[in-house]
Coordinates of N, CA and C in Angstrom, one line a residue:
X101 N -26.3 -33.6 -2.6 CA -25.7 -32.8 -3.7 C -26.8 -32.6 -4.8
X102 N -26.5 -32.0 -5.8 CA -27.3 -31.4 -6.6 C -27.4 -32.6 -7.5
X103 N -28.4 -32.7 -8.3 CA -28.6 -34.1 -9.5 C -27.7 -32.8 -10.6
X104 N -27.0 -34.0 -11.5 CA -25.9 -34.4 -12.6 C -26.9 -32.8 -13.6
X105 N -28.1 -33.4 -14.1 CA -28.5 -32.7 -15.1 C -28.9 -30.8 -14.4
X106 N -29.0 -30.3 -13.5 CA -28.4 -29.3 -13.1 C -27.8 -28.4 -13.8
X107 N -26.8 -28.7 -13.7 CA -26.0 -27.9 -14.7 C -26.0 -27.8 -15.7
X108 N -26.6 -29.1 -16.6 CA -26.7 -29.0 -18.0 C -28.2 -28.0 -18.4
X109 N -29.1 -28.0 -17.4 CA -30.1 -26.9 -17.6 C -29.7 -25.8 -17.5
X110 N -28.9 -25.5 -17.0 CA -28.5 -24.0 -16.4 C -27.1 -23.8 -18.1
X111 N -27.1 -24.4 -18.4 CA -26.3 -24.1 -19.6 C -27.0 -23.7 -20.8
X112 N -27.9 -24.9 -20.8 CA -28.7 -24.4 -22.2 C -30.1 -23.2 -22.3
X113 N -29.7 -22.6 -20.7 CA -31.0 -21.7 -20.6 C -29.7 -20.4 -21.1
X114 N -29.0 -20.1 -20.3 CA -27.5 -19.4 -21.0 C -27.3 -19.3 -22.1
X115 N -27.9 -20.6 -22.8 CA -26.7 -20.5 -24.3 C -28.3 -19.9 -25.4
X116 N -29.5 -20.0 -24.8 CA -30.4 -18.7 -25.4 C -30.2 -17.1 -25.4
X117 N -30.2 -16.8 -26.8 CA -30.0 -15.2 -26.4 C -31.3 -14.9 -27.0
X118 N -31.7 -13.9 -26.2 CA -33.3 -13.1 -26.1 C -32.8 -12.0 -26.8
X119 N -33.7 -11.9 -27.6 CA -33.7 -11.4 -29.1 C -34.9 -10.2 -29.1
X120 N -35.1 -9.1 -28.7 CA -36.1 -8.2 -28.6 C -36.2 -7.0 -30.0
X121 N -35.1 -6.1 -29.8 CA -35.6 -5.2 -31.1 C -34.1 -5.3 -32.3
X122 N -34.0 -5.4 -33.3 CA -33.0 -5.0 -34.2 C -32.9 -3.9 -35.3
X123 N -32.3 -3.4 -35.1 CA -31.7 -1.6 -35.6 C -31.0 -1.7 -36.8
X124 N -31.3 -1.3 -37.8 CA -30.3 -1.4 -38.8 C -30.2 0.6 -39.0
X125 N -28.9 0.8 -39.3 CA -28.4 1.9 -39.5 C -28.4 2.3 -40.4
X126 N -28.5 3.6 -41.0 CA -28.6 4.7 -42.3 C -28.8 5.8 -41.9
X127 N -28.9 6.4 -43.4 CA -29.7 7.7 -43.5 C -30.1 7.8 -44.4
X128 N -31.7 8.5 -44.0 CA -32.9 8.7 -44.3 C -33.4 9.4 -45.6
X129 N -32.8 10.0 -46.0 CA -33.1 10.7 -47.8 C -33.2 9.1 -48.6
X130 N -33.9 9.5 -49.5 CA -34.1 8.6 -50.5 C -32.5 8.6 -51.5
X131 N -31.6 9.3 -51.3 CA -30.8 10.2 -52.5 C -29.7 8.8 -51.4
X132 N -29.8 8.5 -50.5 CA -29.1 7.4 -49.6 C -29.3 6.1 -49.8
X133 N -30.7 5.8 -50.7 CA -30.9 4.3 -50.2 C -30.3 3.2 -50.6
X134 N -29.4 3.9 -51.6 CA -28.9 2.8 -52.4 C -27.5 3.0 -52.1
X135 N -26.7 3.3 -51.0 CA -25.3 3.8 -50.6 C -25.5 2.9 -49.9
X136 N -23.5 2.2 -49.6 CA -23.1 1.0 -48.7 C -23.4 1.9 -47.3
X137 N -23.6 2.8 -47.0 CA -23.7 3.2 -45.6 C -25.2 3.1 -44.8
X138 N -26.1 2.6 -45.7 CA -27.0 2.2 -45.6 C -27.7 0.3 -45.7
X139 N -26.5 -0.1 -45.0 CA -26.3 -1.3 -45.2 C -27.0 -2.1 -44.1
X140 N -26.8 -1.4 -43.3 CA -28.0 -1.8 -41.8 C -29.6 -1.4 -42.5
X141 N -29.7 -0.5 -43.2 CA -31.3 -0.3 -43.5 C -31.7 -1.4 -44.5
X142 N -30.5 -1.5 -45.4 CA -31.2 -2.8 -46.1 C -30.8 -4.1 -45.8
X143 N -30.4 -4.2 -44.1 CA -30.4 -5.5 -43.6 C -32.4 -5.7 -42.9
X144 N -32.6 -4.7 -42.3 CA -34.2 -4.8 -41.5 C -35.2 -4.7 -42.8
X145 N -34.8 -3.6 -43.8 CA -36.0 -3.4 -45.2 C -36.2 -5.3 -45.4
X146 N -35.1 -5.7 -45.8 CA -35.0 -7.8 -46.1 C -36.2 -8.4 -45.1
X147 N -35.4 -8.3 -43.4 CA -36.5 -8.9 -43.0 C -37.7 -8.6 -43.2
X148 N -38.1 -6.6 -43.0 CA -39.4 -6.9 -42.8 C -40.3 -7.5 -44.2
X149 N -39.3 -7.5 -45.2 CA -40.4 -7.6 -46.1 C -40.2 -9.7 -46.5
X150 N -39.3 -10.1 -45.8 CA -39.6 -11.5 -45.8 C -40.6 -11.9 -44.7
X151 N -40.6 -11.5 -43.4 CA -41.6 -11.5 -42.5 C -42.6 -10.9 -42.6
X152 N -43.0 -10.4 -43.1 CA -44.1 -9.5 -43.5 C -44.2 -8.3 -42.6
X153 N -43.5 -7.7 -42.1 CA -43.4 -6.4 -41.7 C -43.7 -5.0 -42.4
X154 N -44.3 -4.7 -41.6 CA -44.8 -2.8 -42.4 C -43.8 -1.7 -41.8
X155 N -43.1 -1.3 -42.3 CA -42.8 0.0 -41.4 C -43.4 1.3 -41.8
X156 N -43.4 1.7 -40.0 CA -44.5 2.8 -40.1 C -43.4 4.1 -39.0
X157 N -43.8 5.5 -39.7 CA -42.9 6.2 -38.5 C -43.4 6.7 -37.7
X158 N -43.0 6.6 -36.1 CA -43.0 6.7 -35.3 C -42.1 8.0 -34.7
X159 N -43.2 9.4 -34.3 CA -42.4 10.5 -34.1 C -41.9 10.6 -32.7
X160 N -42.6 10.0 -31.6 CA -42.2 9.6 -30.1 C -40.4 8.9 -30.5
X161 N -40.2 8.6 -31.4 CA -38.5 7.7 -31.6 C -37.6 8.8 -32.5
X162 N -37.9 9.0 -33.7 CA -37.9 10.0 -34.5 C -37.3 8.5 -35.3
X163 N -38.1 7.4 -35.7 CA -37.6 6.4 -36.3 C -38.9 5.6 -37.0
X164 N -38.2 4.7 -38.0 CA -39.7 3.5 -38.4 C -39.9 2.5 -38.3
X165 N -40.7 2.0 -37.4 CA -40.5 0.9 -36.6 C -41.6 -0.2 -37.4
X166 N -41.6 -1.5 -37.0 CA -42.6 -2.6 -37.3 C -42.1 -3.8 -36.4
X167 N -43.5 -4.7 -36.2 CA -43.0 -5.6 -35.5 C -43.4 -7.5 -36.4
X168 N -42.0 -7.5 -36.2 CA -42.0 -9.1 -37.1 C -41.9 -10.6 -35.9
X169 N -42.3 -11.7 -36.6 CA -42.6 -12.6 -35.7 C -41.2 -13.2 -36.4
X170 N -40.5 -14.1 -35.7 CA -39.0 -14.7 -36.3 C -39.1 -15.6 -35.4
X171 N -39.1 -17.2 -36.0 CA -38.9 -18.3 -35.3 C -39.9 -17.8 -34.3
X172 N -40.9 -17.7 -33.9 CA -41.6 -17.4 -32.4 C -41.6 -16.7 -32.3
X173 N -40.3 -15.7 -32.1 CA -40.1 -14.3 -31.4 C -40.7 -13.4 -31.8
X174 N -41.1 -12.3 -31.5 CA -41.4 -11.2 -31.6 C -40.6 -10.2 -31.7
X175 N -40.1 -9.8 -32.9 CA -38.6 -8.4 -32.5 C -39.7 -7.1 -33.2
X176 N -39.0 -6.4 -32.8 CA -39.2 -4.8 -33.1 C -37.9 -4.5 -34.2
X177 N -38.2 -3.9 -35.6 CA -37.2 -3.7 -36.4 C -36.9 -1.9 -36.8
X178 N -36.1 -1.4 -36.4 CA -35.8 -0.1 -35.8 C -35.2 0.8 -37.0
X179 N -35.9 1.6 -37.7 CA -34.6 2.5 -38.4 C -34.6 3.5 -38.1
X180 N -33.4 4.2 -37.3 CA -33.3 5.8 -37.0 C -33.6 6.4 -38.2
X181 N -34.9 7.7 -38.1 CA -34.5 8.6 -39.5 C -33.7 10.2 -39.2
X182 N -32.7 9.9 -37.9 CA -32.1 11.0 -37.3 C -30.7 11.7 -38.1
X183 N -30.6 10.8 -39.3 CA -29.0 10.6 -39.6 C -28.4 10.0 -39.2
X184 N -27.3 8.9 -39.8 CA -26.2 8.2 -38.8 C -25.6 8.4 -37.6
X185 N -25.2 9.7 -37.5 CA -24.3 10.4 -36.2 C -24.7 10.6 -35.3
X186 N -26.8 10.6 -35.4 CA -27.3 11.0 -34.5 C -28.4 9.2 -33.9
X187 N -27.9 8.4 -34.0 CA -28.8 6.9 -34.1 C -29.6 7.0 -32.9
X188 N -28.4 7.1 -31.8 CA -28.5 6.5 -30.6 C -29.7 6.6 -29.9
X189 N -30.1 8.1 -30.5 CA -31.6 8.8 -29.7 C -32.3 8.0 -29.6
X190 N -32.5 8.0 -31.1 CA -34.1 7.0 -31.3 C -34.0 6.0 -30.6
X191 N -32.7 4.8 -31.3 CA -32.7 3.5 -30.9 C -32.7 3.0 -29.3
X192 N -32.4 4.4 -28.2 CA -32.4 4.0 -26.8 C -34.5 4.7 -26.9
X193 N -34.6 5.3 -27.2 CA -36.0 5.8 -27.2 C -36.9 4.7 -27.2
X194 N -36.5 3.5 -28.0 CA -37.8 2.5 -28.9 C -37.4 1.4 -27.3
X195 N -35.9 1.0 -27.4 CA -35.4 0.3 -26.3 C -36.6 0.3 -24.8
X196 N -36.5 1.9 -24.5 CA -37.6 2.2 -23.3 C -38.3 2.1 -23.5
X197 N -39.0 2.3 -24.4 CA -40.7 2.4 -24.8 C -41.0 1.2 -25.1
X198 N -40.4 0.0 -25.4 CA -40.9 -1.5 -25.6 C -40.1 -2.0 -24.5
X199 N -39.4 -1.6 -23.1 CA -38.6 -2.0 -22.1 C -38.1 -3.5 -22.6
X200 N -37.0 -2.9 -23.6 CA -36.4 -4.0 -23.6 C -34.7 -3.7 -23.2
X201 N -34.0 -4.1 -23.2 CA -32.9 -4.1 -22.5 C -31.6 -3.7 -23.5
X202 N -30.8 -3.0 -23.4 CA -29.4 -3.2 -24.6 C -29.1 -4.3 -24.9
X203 N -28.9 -5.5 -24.1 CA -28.6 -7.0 -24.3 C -29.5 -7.6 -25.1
X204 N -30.4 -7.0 -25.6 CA -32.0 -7.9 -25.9 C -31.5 -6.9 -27.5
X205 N -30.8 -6.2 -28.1 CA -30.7 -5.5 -29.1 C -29.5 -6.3 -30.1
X206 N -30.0 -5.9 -31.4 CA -29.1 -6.4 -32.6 C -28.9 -4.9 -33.1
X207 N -27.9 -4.8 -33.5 CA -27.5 -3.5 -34.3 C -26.5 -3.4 -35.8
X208 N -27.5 -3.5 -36.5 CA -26.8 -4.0 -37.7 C -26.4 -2.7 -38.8
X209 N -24.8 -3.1 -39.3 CA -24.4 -1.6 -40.1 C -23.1 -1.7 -40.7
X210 N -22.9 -1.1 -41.7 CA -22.0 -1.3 -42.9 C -20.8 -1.7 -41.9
X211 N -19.8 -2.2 -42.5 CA -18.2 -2.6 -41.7 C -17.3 -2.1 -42.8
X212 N -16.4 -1.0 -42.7 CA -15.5 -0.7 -44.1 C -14.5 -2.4 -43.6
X213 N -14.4 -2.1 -42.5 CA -12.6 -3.2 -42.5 C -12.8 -5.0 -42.4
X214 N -13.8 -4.8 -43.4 CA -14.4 -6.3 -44.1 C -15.0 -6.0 -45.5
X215 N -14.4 -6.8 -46.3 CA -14.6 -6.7 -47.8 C -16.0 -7.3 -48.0
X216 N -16.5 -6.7 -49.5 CA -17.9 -7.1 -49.8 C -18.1 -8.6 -49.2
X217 N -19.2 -9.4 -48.7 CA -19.4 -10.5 -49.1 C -19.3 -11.0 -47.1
X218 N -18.5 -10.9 -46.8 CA -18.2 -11.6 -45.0 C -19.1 -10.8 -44.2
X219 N -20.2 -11.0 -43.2 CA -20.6 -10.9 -42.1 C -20.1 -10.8 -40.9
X220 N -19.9 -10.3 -39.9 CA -19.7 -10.9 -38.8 C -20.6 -10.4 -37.6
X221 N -20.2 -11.2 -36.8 CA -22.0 -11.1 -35.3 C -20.8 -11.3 -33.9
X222 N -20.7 -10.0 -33.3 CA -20.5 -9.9 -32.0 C -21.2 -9.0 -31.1
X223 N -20.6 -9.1 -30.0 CA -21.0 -8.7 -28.9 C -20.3 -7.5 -28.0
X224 N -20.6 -6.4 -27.6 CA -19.8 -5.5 -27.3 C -18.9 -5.3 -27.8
X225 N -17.7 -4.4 -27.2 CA -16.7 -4.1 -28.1 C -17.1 -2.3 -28.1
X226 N -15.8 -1.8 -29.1 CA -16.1 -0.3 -29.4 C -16.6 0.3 -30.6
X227 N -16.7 1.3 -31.1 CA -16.9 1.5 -32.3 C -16.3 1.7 -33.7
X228 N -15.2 1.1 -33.0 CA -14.4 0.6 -34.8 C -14.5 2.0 -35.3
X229 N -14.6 3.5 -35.1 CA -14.4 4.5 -36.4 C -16.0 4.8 -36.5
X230 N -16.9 3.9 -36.6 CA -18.4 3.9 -36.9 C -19.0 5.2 -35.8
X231 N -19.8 6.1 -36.6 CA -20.0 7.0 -36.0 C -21.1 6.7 -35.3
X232 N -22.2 6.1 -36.1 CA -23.5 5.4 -36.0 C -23.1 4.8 -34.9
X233 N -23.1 3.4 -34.8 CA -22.2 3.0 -33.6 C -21.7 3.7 -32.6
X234 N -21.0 4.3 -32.5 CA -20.4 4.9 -31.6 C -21.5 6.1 -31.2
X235 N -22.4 6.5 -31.5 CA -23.5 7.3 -31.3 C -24.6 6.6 -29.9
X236 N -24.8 5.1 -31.0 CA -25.7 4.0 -30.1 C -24.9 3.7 -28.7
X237 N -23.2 3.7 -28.8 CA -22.7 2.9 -27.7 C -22.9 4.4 -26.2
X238 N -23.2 5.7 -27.0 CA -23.3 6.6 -26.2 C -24.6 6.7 -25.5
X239 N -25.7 6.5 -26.0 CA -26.9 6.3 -25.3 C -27.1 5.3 -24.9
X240 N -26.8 3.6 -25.4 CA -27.1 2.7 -24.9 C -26.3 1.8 -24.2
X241 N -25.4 2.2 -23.9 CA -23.6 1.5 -23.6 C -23.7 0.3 -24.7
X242 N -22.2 -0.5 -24.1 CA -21.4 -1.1 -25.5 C -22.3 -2.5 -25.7
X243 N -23.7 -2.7 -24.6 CA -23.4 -4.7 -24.3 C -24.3 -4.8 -25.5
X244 N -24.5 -4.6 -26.7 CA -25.3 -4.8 -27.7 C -24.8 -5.6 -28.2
X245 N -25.6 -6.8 -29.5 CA -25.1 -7.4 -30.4 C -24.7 -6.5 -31.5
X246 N -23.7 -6.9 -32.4 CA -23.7 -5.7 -33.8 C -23.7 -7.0 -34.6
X247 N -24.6 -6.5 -35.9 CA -24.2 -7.5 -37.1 C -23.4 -6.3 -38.0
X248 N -21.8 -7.0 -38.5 CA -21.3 -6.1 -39.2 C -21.1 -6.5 -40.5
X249 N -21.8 -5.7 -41.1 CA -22.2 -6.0 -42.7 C -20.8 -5.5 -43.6
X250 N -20.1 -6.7 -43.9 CA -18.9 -5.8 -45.0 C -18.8 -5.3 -46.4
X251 N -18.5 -3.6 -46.3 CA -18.6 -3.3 -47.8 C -17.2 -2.7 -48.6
X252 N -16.2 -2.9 -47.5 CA -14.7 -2.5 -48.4 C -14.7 -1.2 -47.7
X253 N -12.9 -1.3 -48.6 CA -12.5 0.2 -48.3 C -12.3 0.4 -49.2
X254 N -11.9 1.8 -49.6 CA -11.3 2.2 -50.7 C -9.7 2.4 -50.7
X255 N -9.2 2.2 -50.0 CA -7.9 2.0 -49.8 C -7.1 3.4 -49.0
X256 N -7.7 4.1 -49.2 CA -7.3 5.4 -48.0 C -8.1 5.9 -47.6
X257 N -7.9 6.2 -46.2 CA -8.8 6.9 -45.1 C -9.6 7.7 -45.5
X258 N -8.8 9.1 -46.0 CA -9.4 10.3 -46.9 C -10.7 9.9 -47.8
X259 N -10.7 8.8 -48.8 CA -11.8 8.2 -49.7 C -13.0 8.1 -49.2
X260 N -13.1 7.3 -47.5 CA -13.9 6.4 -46.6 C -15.2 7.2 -47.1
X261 N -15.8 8.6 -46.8 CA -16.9 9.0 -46.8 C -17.2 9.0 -47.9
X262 N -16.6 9.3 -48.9 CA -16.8 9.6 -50.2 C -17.7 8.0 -50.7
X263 N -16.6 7.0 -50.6 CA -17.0 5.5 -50.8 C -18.3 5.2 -50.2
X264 N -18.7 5.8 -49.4 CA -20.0 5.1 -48.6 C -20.8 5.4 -48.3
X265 N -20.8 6.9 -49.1 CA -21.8 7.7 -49.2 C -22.2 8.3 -51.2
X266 N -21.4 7.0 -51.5 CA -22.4 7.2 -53.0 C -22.6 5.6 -53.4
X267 N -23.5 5.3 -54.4 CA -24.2 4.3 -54.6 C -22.8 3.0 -55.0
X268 N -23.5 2.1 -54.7 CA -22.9 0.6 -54.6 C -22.7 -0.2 -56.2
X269 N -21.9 0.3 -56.5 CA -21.6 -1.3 -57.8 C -22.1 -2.4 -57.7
X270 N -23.2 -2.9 -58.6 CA -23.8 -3.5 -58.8 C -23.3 -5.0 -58.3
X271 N -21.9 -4.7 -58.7 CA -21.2 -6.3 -58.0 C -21.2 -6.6 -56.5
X272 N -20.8 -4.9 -56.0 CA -21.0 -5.2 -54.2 C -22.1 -5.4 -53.6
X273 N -23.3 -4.7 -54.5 CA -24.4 -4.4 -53.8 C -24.8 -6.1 -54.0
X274 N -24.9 -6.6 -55.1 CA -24.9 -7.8 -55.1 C -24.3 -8.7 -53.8
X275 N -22.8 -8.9 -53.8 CA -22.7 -9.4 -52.7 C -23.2 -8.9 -51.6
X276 N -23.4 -7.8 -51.4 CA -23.9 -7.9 -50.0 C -25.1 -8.3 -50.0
X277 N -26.2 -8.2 -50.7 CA -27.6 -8.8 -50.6 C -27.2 -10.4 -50.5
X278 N -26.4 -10.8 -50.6 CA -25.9 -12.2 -50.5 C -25.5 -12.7 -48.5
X279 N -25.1 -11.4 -48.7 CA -24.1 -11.2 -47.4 C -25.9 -11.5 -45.8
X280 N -26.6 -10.4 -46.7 CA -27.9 -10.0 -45.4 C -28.9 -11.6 -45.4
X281 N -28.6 -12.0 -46.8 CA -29.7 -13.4 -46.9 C -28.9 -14.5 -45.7
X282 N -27.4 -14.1 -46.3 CA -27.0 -15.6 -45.0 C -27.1 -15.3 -43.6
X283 N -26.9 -13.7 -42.9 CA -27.2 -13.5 -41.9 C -28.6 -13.7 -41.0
X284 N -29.7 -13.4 -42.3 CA -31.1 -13.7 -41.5 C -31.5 -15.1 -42.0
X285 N -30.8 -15.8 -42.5 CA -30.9 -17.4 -42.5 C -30.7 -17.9 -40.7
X286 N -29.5 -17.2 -40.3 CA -28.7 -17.2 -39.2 C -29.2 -16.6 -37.9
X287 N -30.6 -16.2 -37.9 CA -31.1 -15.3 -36.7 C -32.0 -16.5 -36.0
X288 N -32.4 -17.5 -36.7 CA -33.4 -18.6 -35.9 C -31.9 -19.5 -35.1
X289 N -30.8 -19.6 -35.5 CA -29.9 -19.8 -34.9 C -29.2 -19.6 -33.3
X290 N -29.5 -18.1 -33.8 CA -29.2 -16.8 -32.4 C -30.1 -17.4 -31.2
X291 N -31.3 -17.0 -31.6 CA -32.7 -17.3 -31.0 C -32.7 -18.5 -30.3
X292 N -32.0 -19.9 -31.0 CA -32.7 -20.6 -30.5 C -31.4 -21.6 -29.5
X293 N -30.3 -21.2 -30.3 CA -29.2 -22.0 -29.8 C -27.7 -21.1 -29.2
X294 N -28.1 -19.8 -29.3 CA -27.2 -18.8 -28.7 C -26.4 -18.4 -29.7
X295 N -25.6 -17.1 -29.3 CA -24.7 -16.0 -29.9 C -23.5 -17.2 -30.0
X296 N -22.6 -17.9 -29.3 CA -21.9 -18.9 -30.1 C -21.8 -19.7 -31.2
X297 N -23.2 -20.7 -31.2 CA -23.7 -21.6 -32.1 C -24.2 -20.4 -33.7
X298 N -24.4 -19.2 -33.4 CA -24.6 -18.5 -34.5 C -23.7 -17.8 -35.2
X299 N -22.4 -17.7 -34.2 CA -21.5 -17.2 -35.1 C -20.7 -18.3 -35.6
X300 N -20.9 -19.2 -35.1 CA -19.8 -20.5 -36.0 C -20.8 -20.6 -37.2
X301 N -21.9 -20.9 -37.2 CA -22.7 -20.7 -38.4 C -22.0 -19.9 -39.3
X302 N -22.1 -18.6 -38.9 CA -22.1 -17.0 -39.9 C -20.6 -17.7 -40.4
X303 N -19.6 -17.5 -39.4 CA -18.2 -17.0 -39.3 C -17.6 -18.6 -40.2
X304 N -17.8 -19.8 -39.5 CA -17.1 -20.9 -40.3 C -17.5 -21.3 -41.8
X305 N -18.5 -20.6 -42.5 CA -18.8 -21.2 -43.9 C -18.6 -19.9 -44.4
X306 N -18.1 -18.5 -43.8 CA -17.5 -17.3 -44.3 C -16.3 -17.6 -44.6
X307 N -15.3 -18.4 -43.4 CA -14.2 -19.0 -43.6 C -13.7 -19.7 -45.1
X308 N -14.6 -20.3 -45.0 CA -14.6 -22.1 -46.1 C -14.7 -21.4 -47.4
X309 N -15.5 -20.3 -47.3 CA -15.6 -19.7 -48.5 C -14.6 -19.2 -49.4
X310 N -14.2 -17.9 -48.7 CA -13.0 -17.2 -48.5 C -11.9 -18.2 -49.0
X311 N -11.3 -19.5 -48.2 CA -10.2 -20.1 -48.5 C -11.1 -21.1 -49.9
X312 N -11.9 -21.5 -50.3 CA -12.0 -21.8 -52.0 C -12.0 -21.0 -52.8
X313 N -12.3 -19.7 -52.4 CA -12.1 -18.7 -53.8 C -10.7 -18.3 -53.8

């Protein structure tokens, strides 16, 4: 029969997730940069400038890419400058050109139906309403990671674009720069001990939070 420890290798080679390029979502005008819809761009702008990343654009993508070292890894940090509705191009474009895989992708971008301040990190699924998203799930199918960055609603549907396409209250924008620090605290996590071990991170001291306030 097989020796006992077997299986415990074959688990913790599994419970690594390979971590290749991550995509944060926007749009490109400067007249954007400071809108909650641009919450994915100022999730990758954090890293690269904690890792020391340059982004440079890249017209073969129609995006601006750089490459940062994290915990060991090597990721590619991706911003479409196609417009939201159009992501997917680029982000499957960079995907083939650094052959890396959909599963090997993070895709990080505003979440209206999470309030300022909560994170959350899954895996497939659809696009929730997200056009951006729903753009990427068309060129690159659904098996991506998403980091979903919460910035509110405004309480009717009609509002949505309005709210997230003009600048951020100093109080949200605040929480959320709170929101991107604890998620890339949370990426040597991903890396090193898997997509479960990183979302109990994210998700259980989101929890704990939430029920003290």
């Amino acid at each position: 029969g097989r020796p006992p420890t077997g299986g415990l290798l074959v688990c913790t080679i599994s419970d690594m997730t390979t971590l290749r390029m991550i995509a944060g979502l926007g749009n490109p005008d400067d007249k954007y940069q400071r809108t909650l819809h641009n919450a994915g761009f100022w999730f990758v702008d954090e890293l690269a400038r904690k890792f020391g990343g340059s982004f440079r654009y890249e017209k073969k993508f129609d995006a601006e890419c750089c490459k940062v070292g994290i915990d060991g890894n090597d990721i590619w940090l991706v911003k479409p400058q196609s417009y939201m509705n159009h992501s997917g191009g680029p982000v499957r474009a960079a995907l083939d050109y650094y052959r890396a895989k959909p599963g090997e992708l993070l895709v990080a971008h505003d979440e209206i139906d999470l309030p300022p301040g909560p994170v959350r990190l899954k895996q497939g699924g659809g696009h929730g309403g997200h056009n951006g998203i729903r753009d990427v799930i068309r060129h690159c199918g659904a098996d991506f990671l998403r980091l979903r960055v919460g910035v509110g609603h405004p309480g009717e549907k009609d509002k949505v674009t309005g709210y997230v396409l003009k600048r951020a209250s100093s109080d949200v924008e605040a929480l959320v720069g709170k929101t991107i620090d604890e998620a890339i605290a949370m990426l040597p996590v991903l890396l090193d001990e898997g997509l479960n071990a990183a979302m109990k991170k994210l998700h259980t001291k989101k929890e704990k939070n939430e029920k003290e306030d």
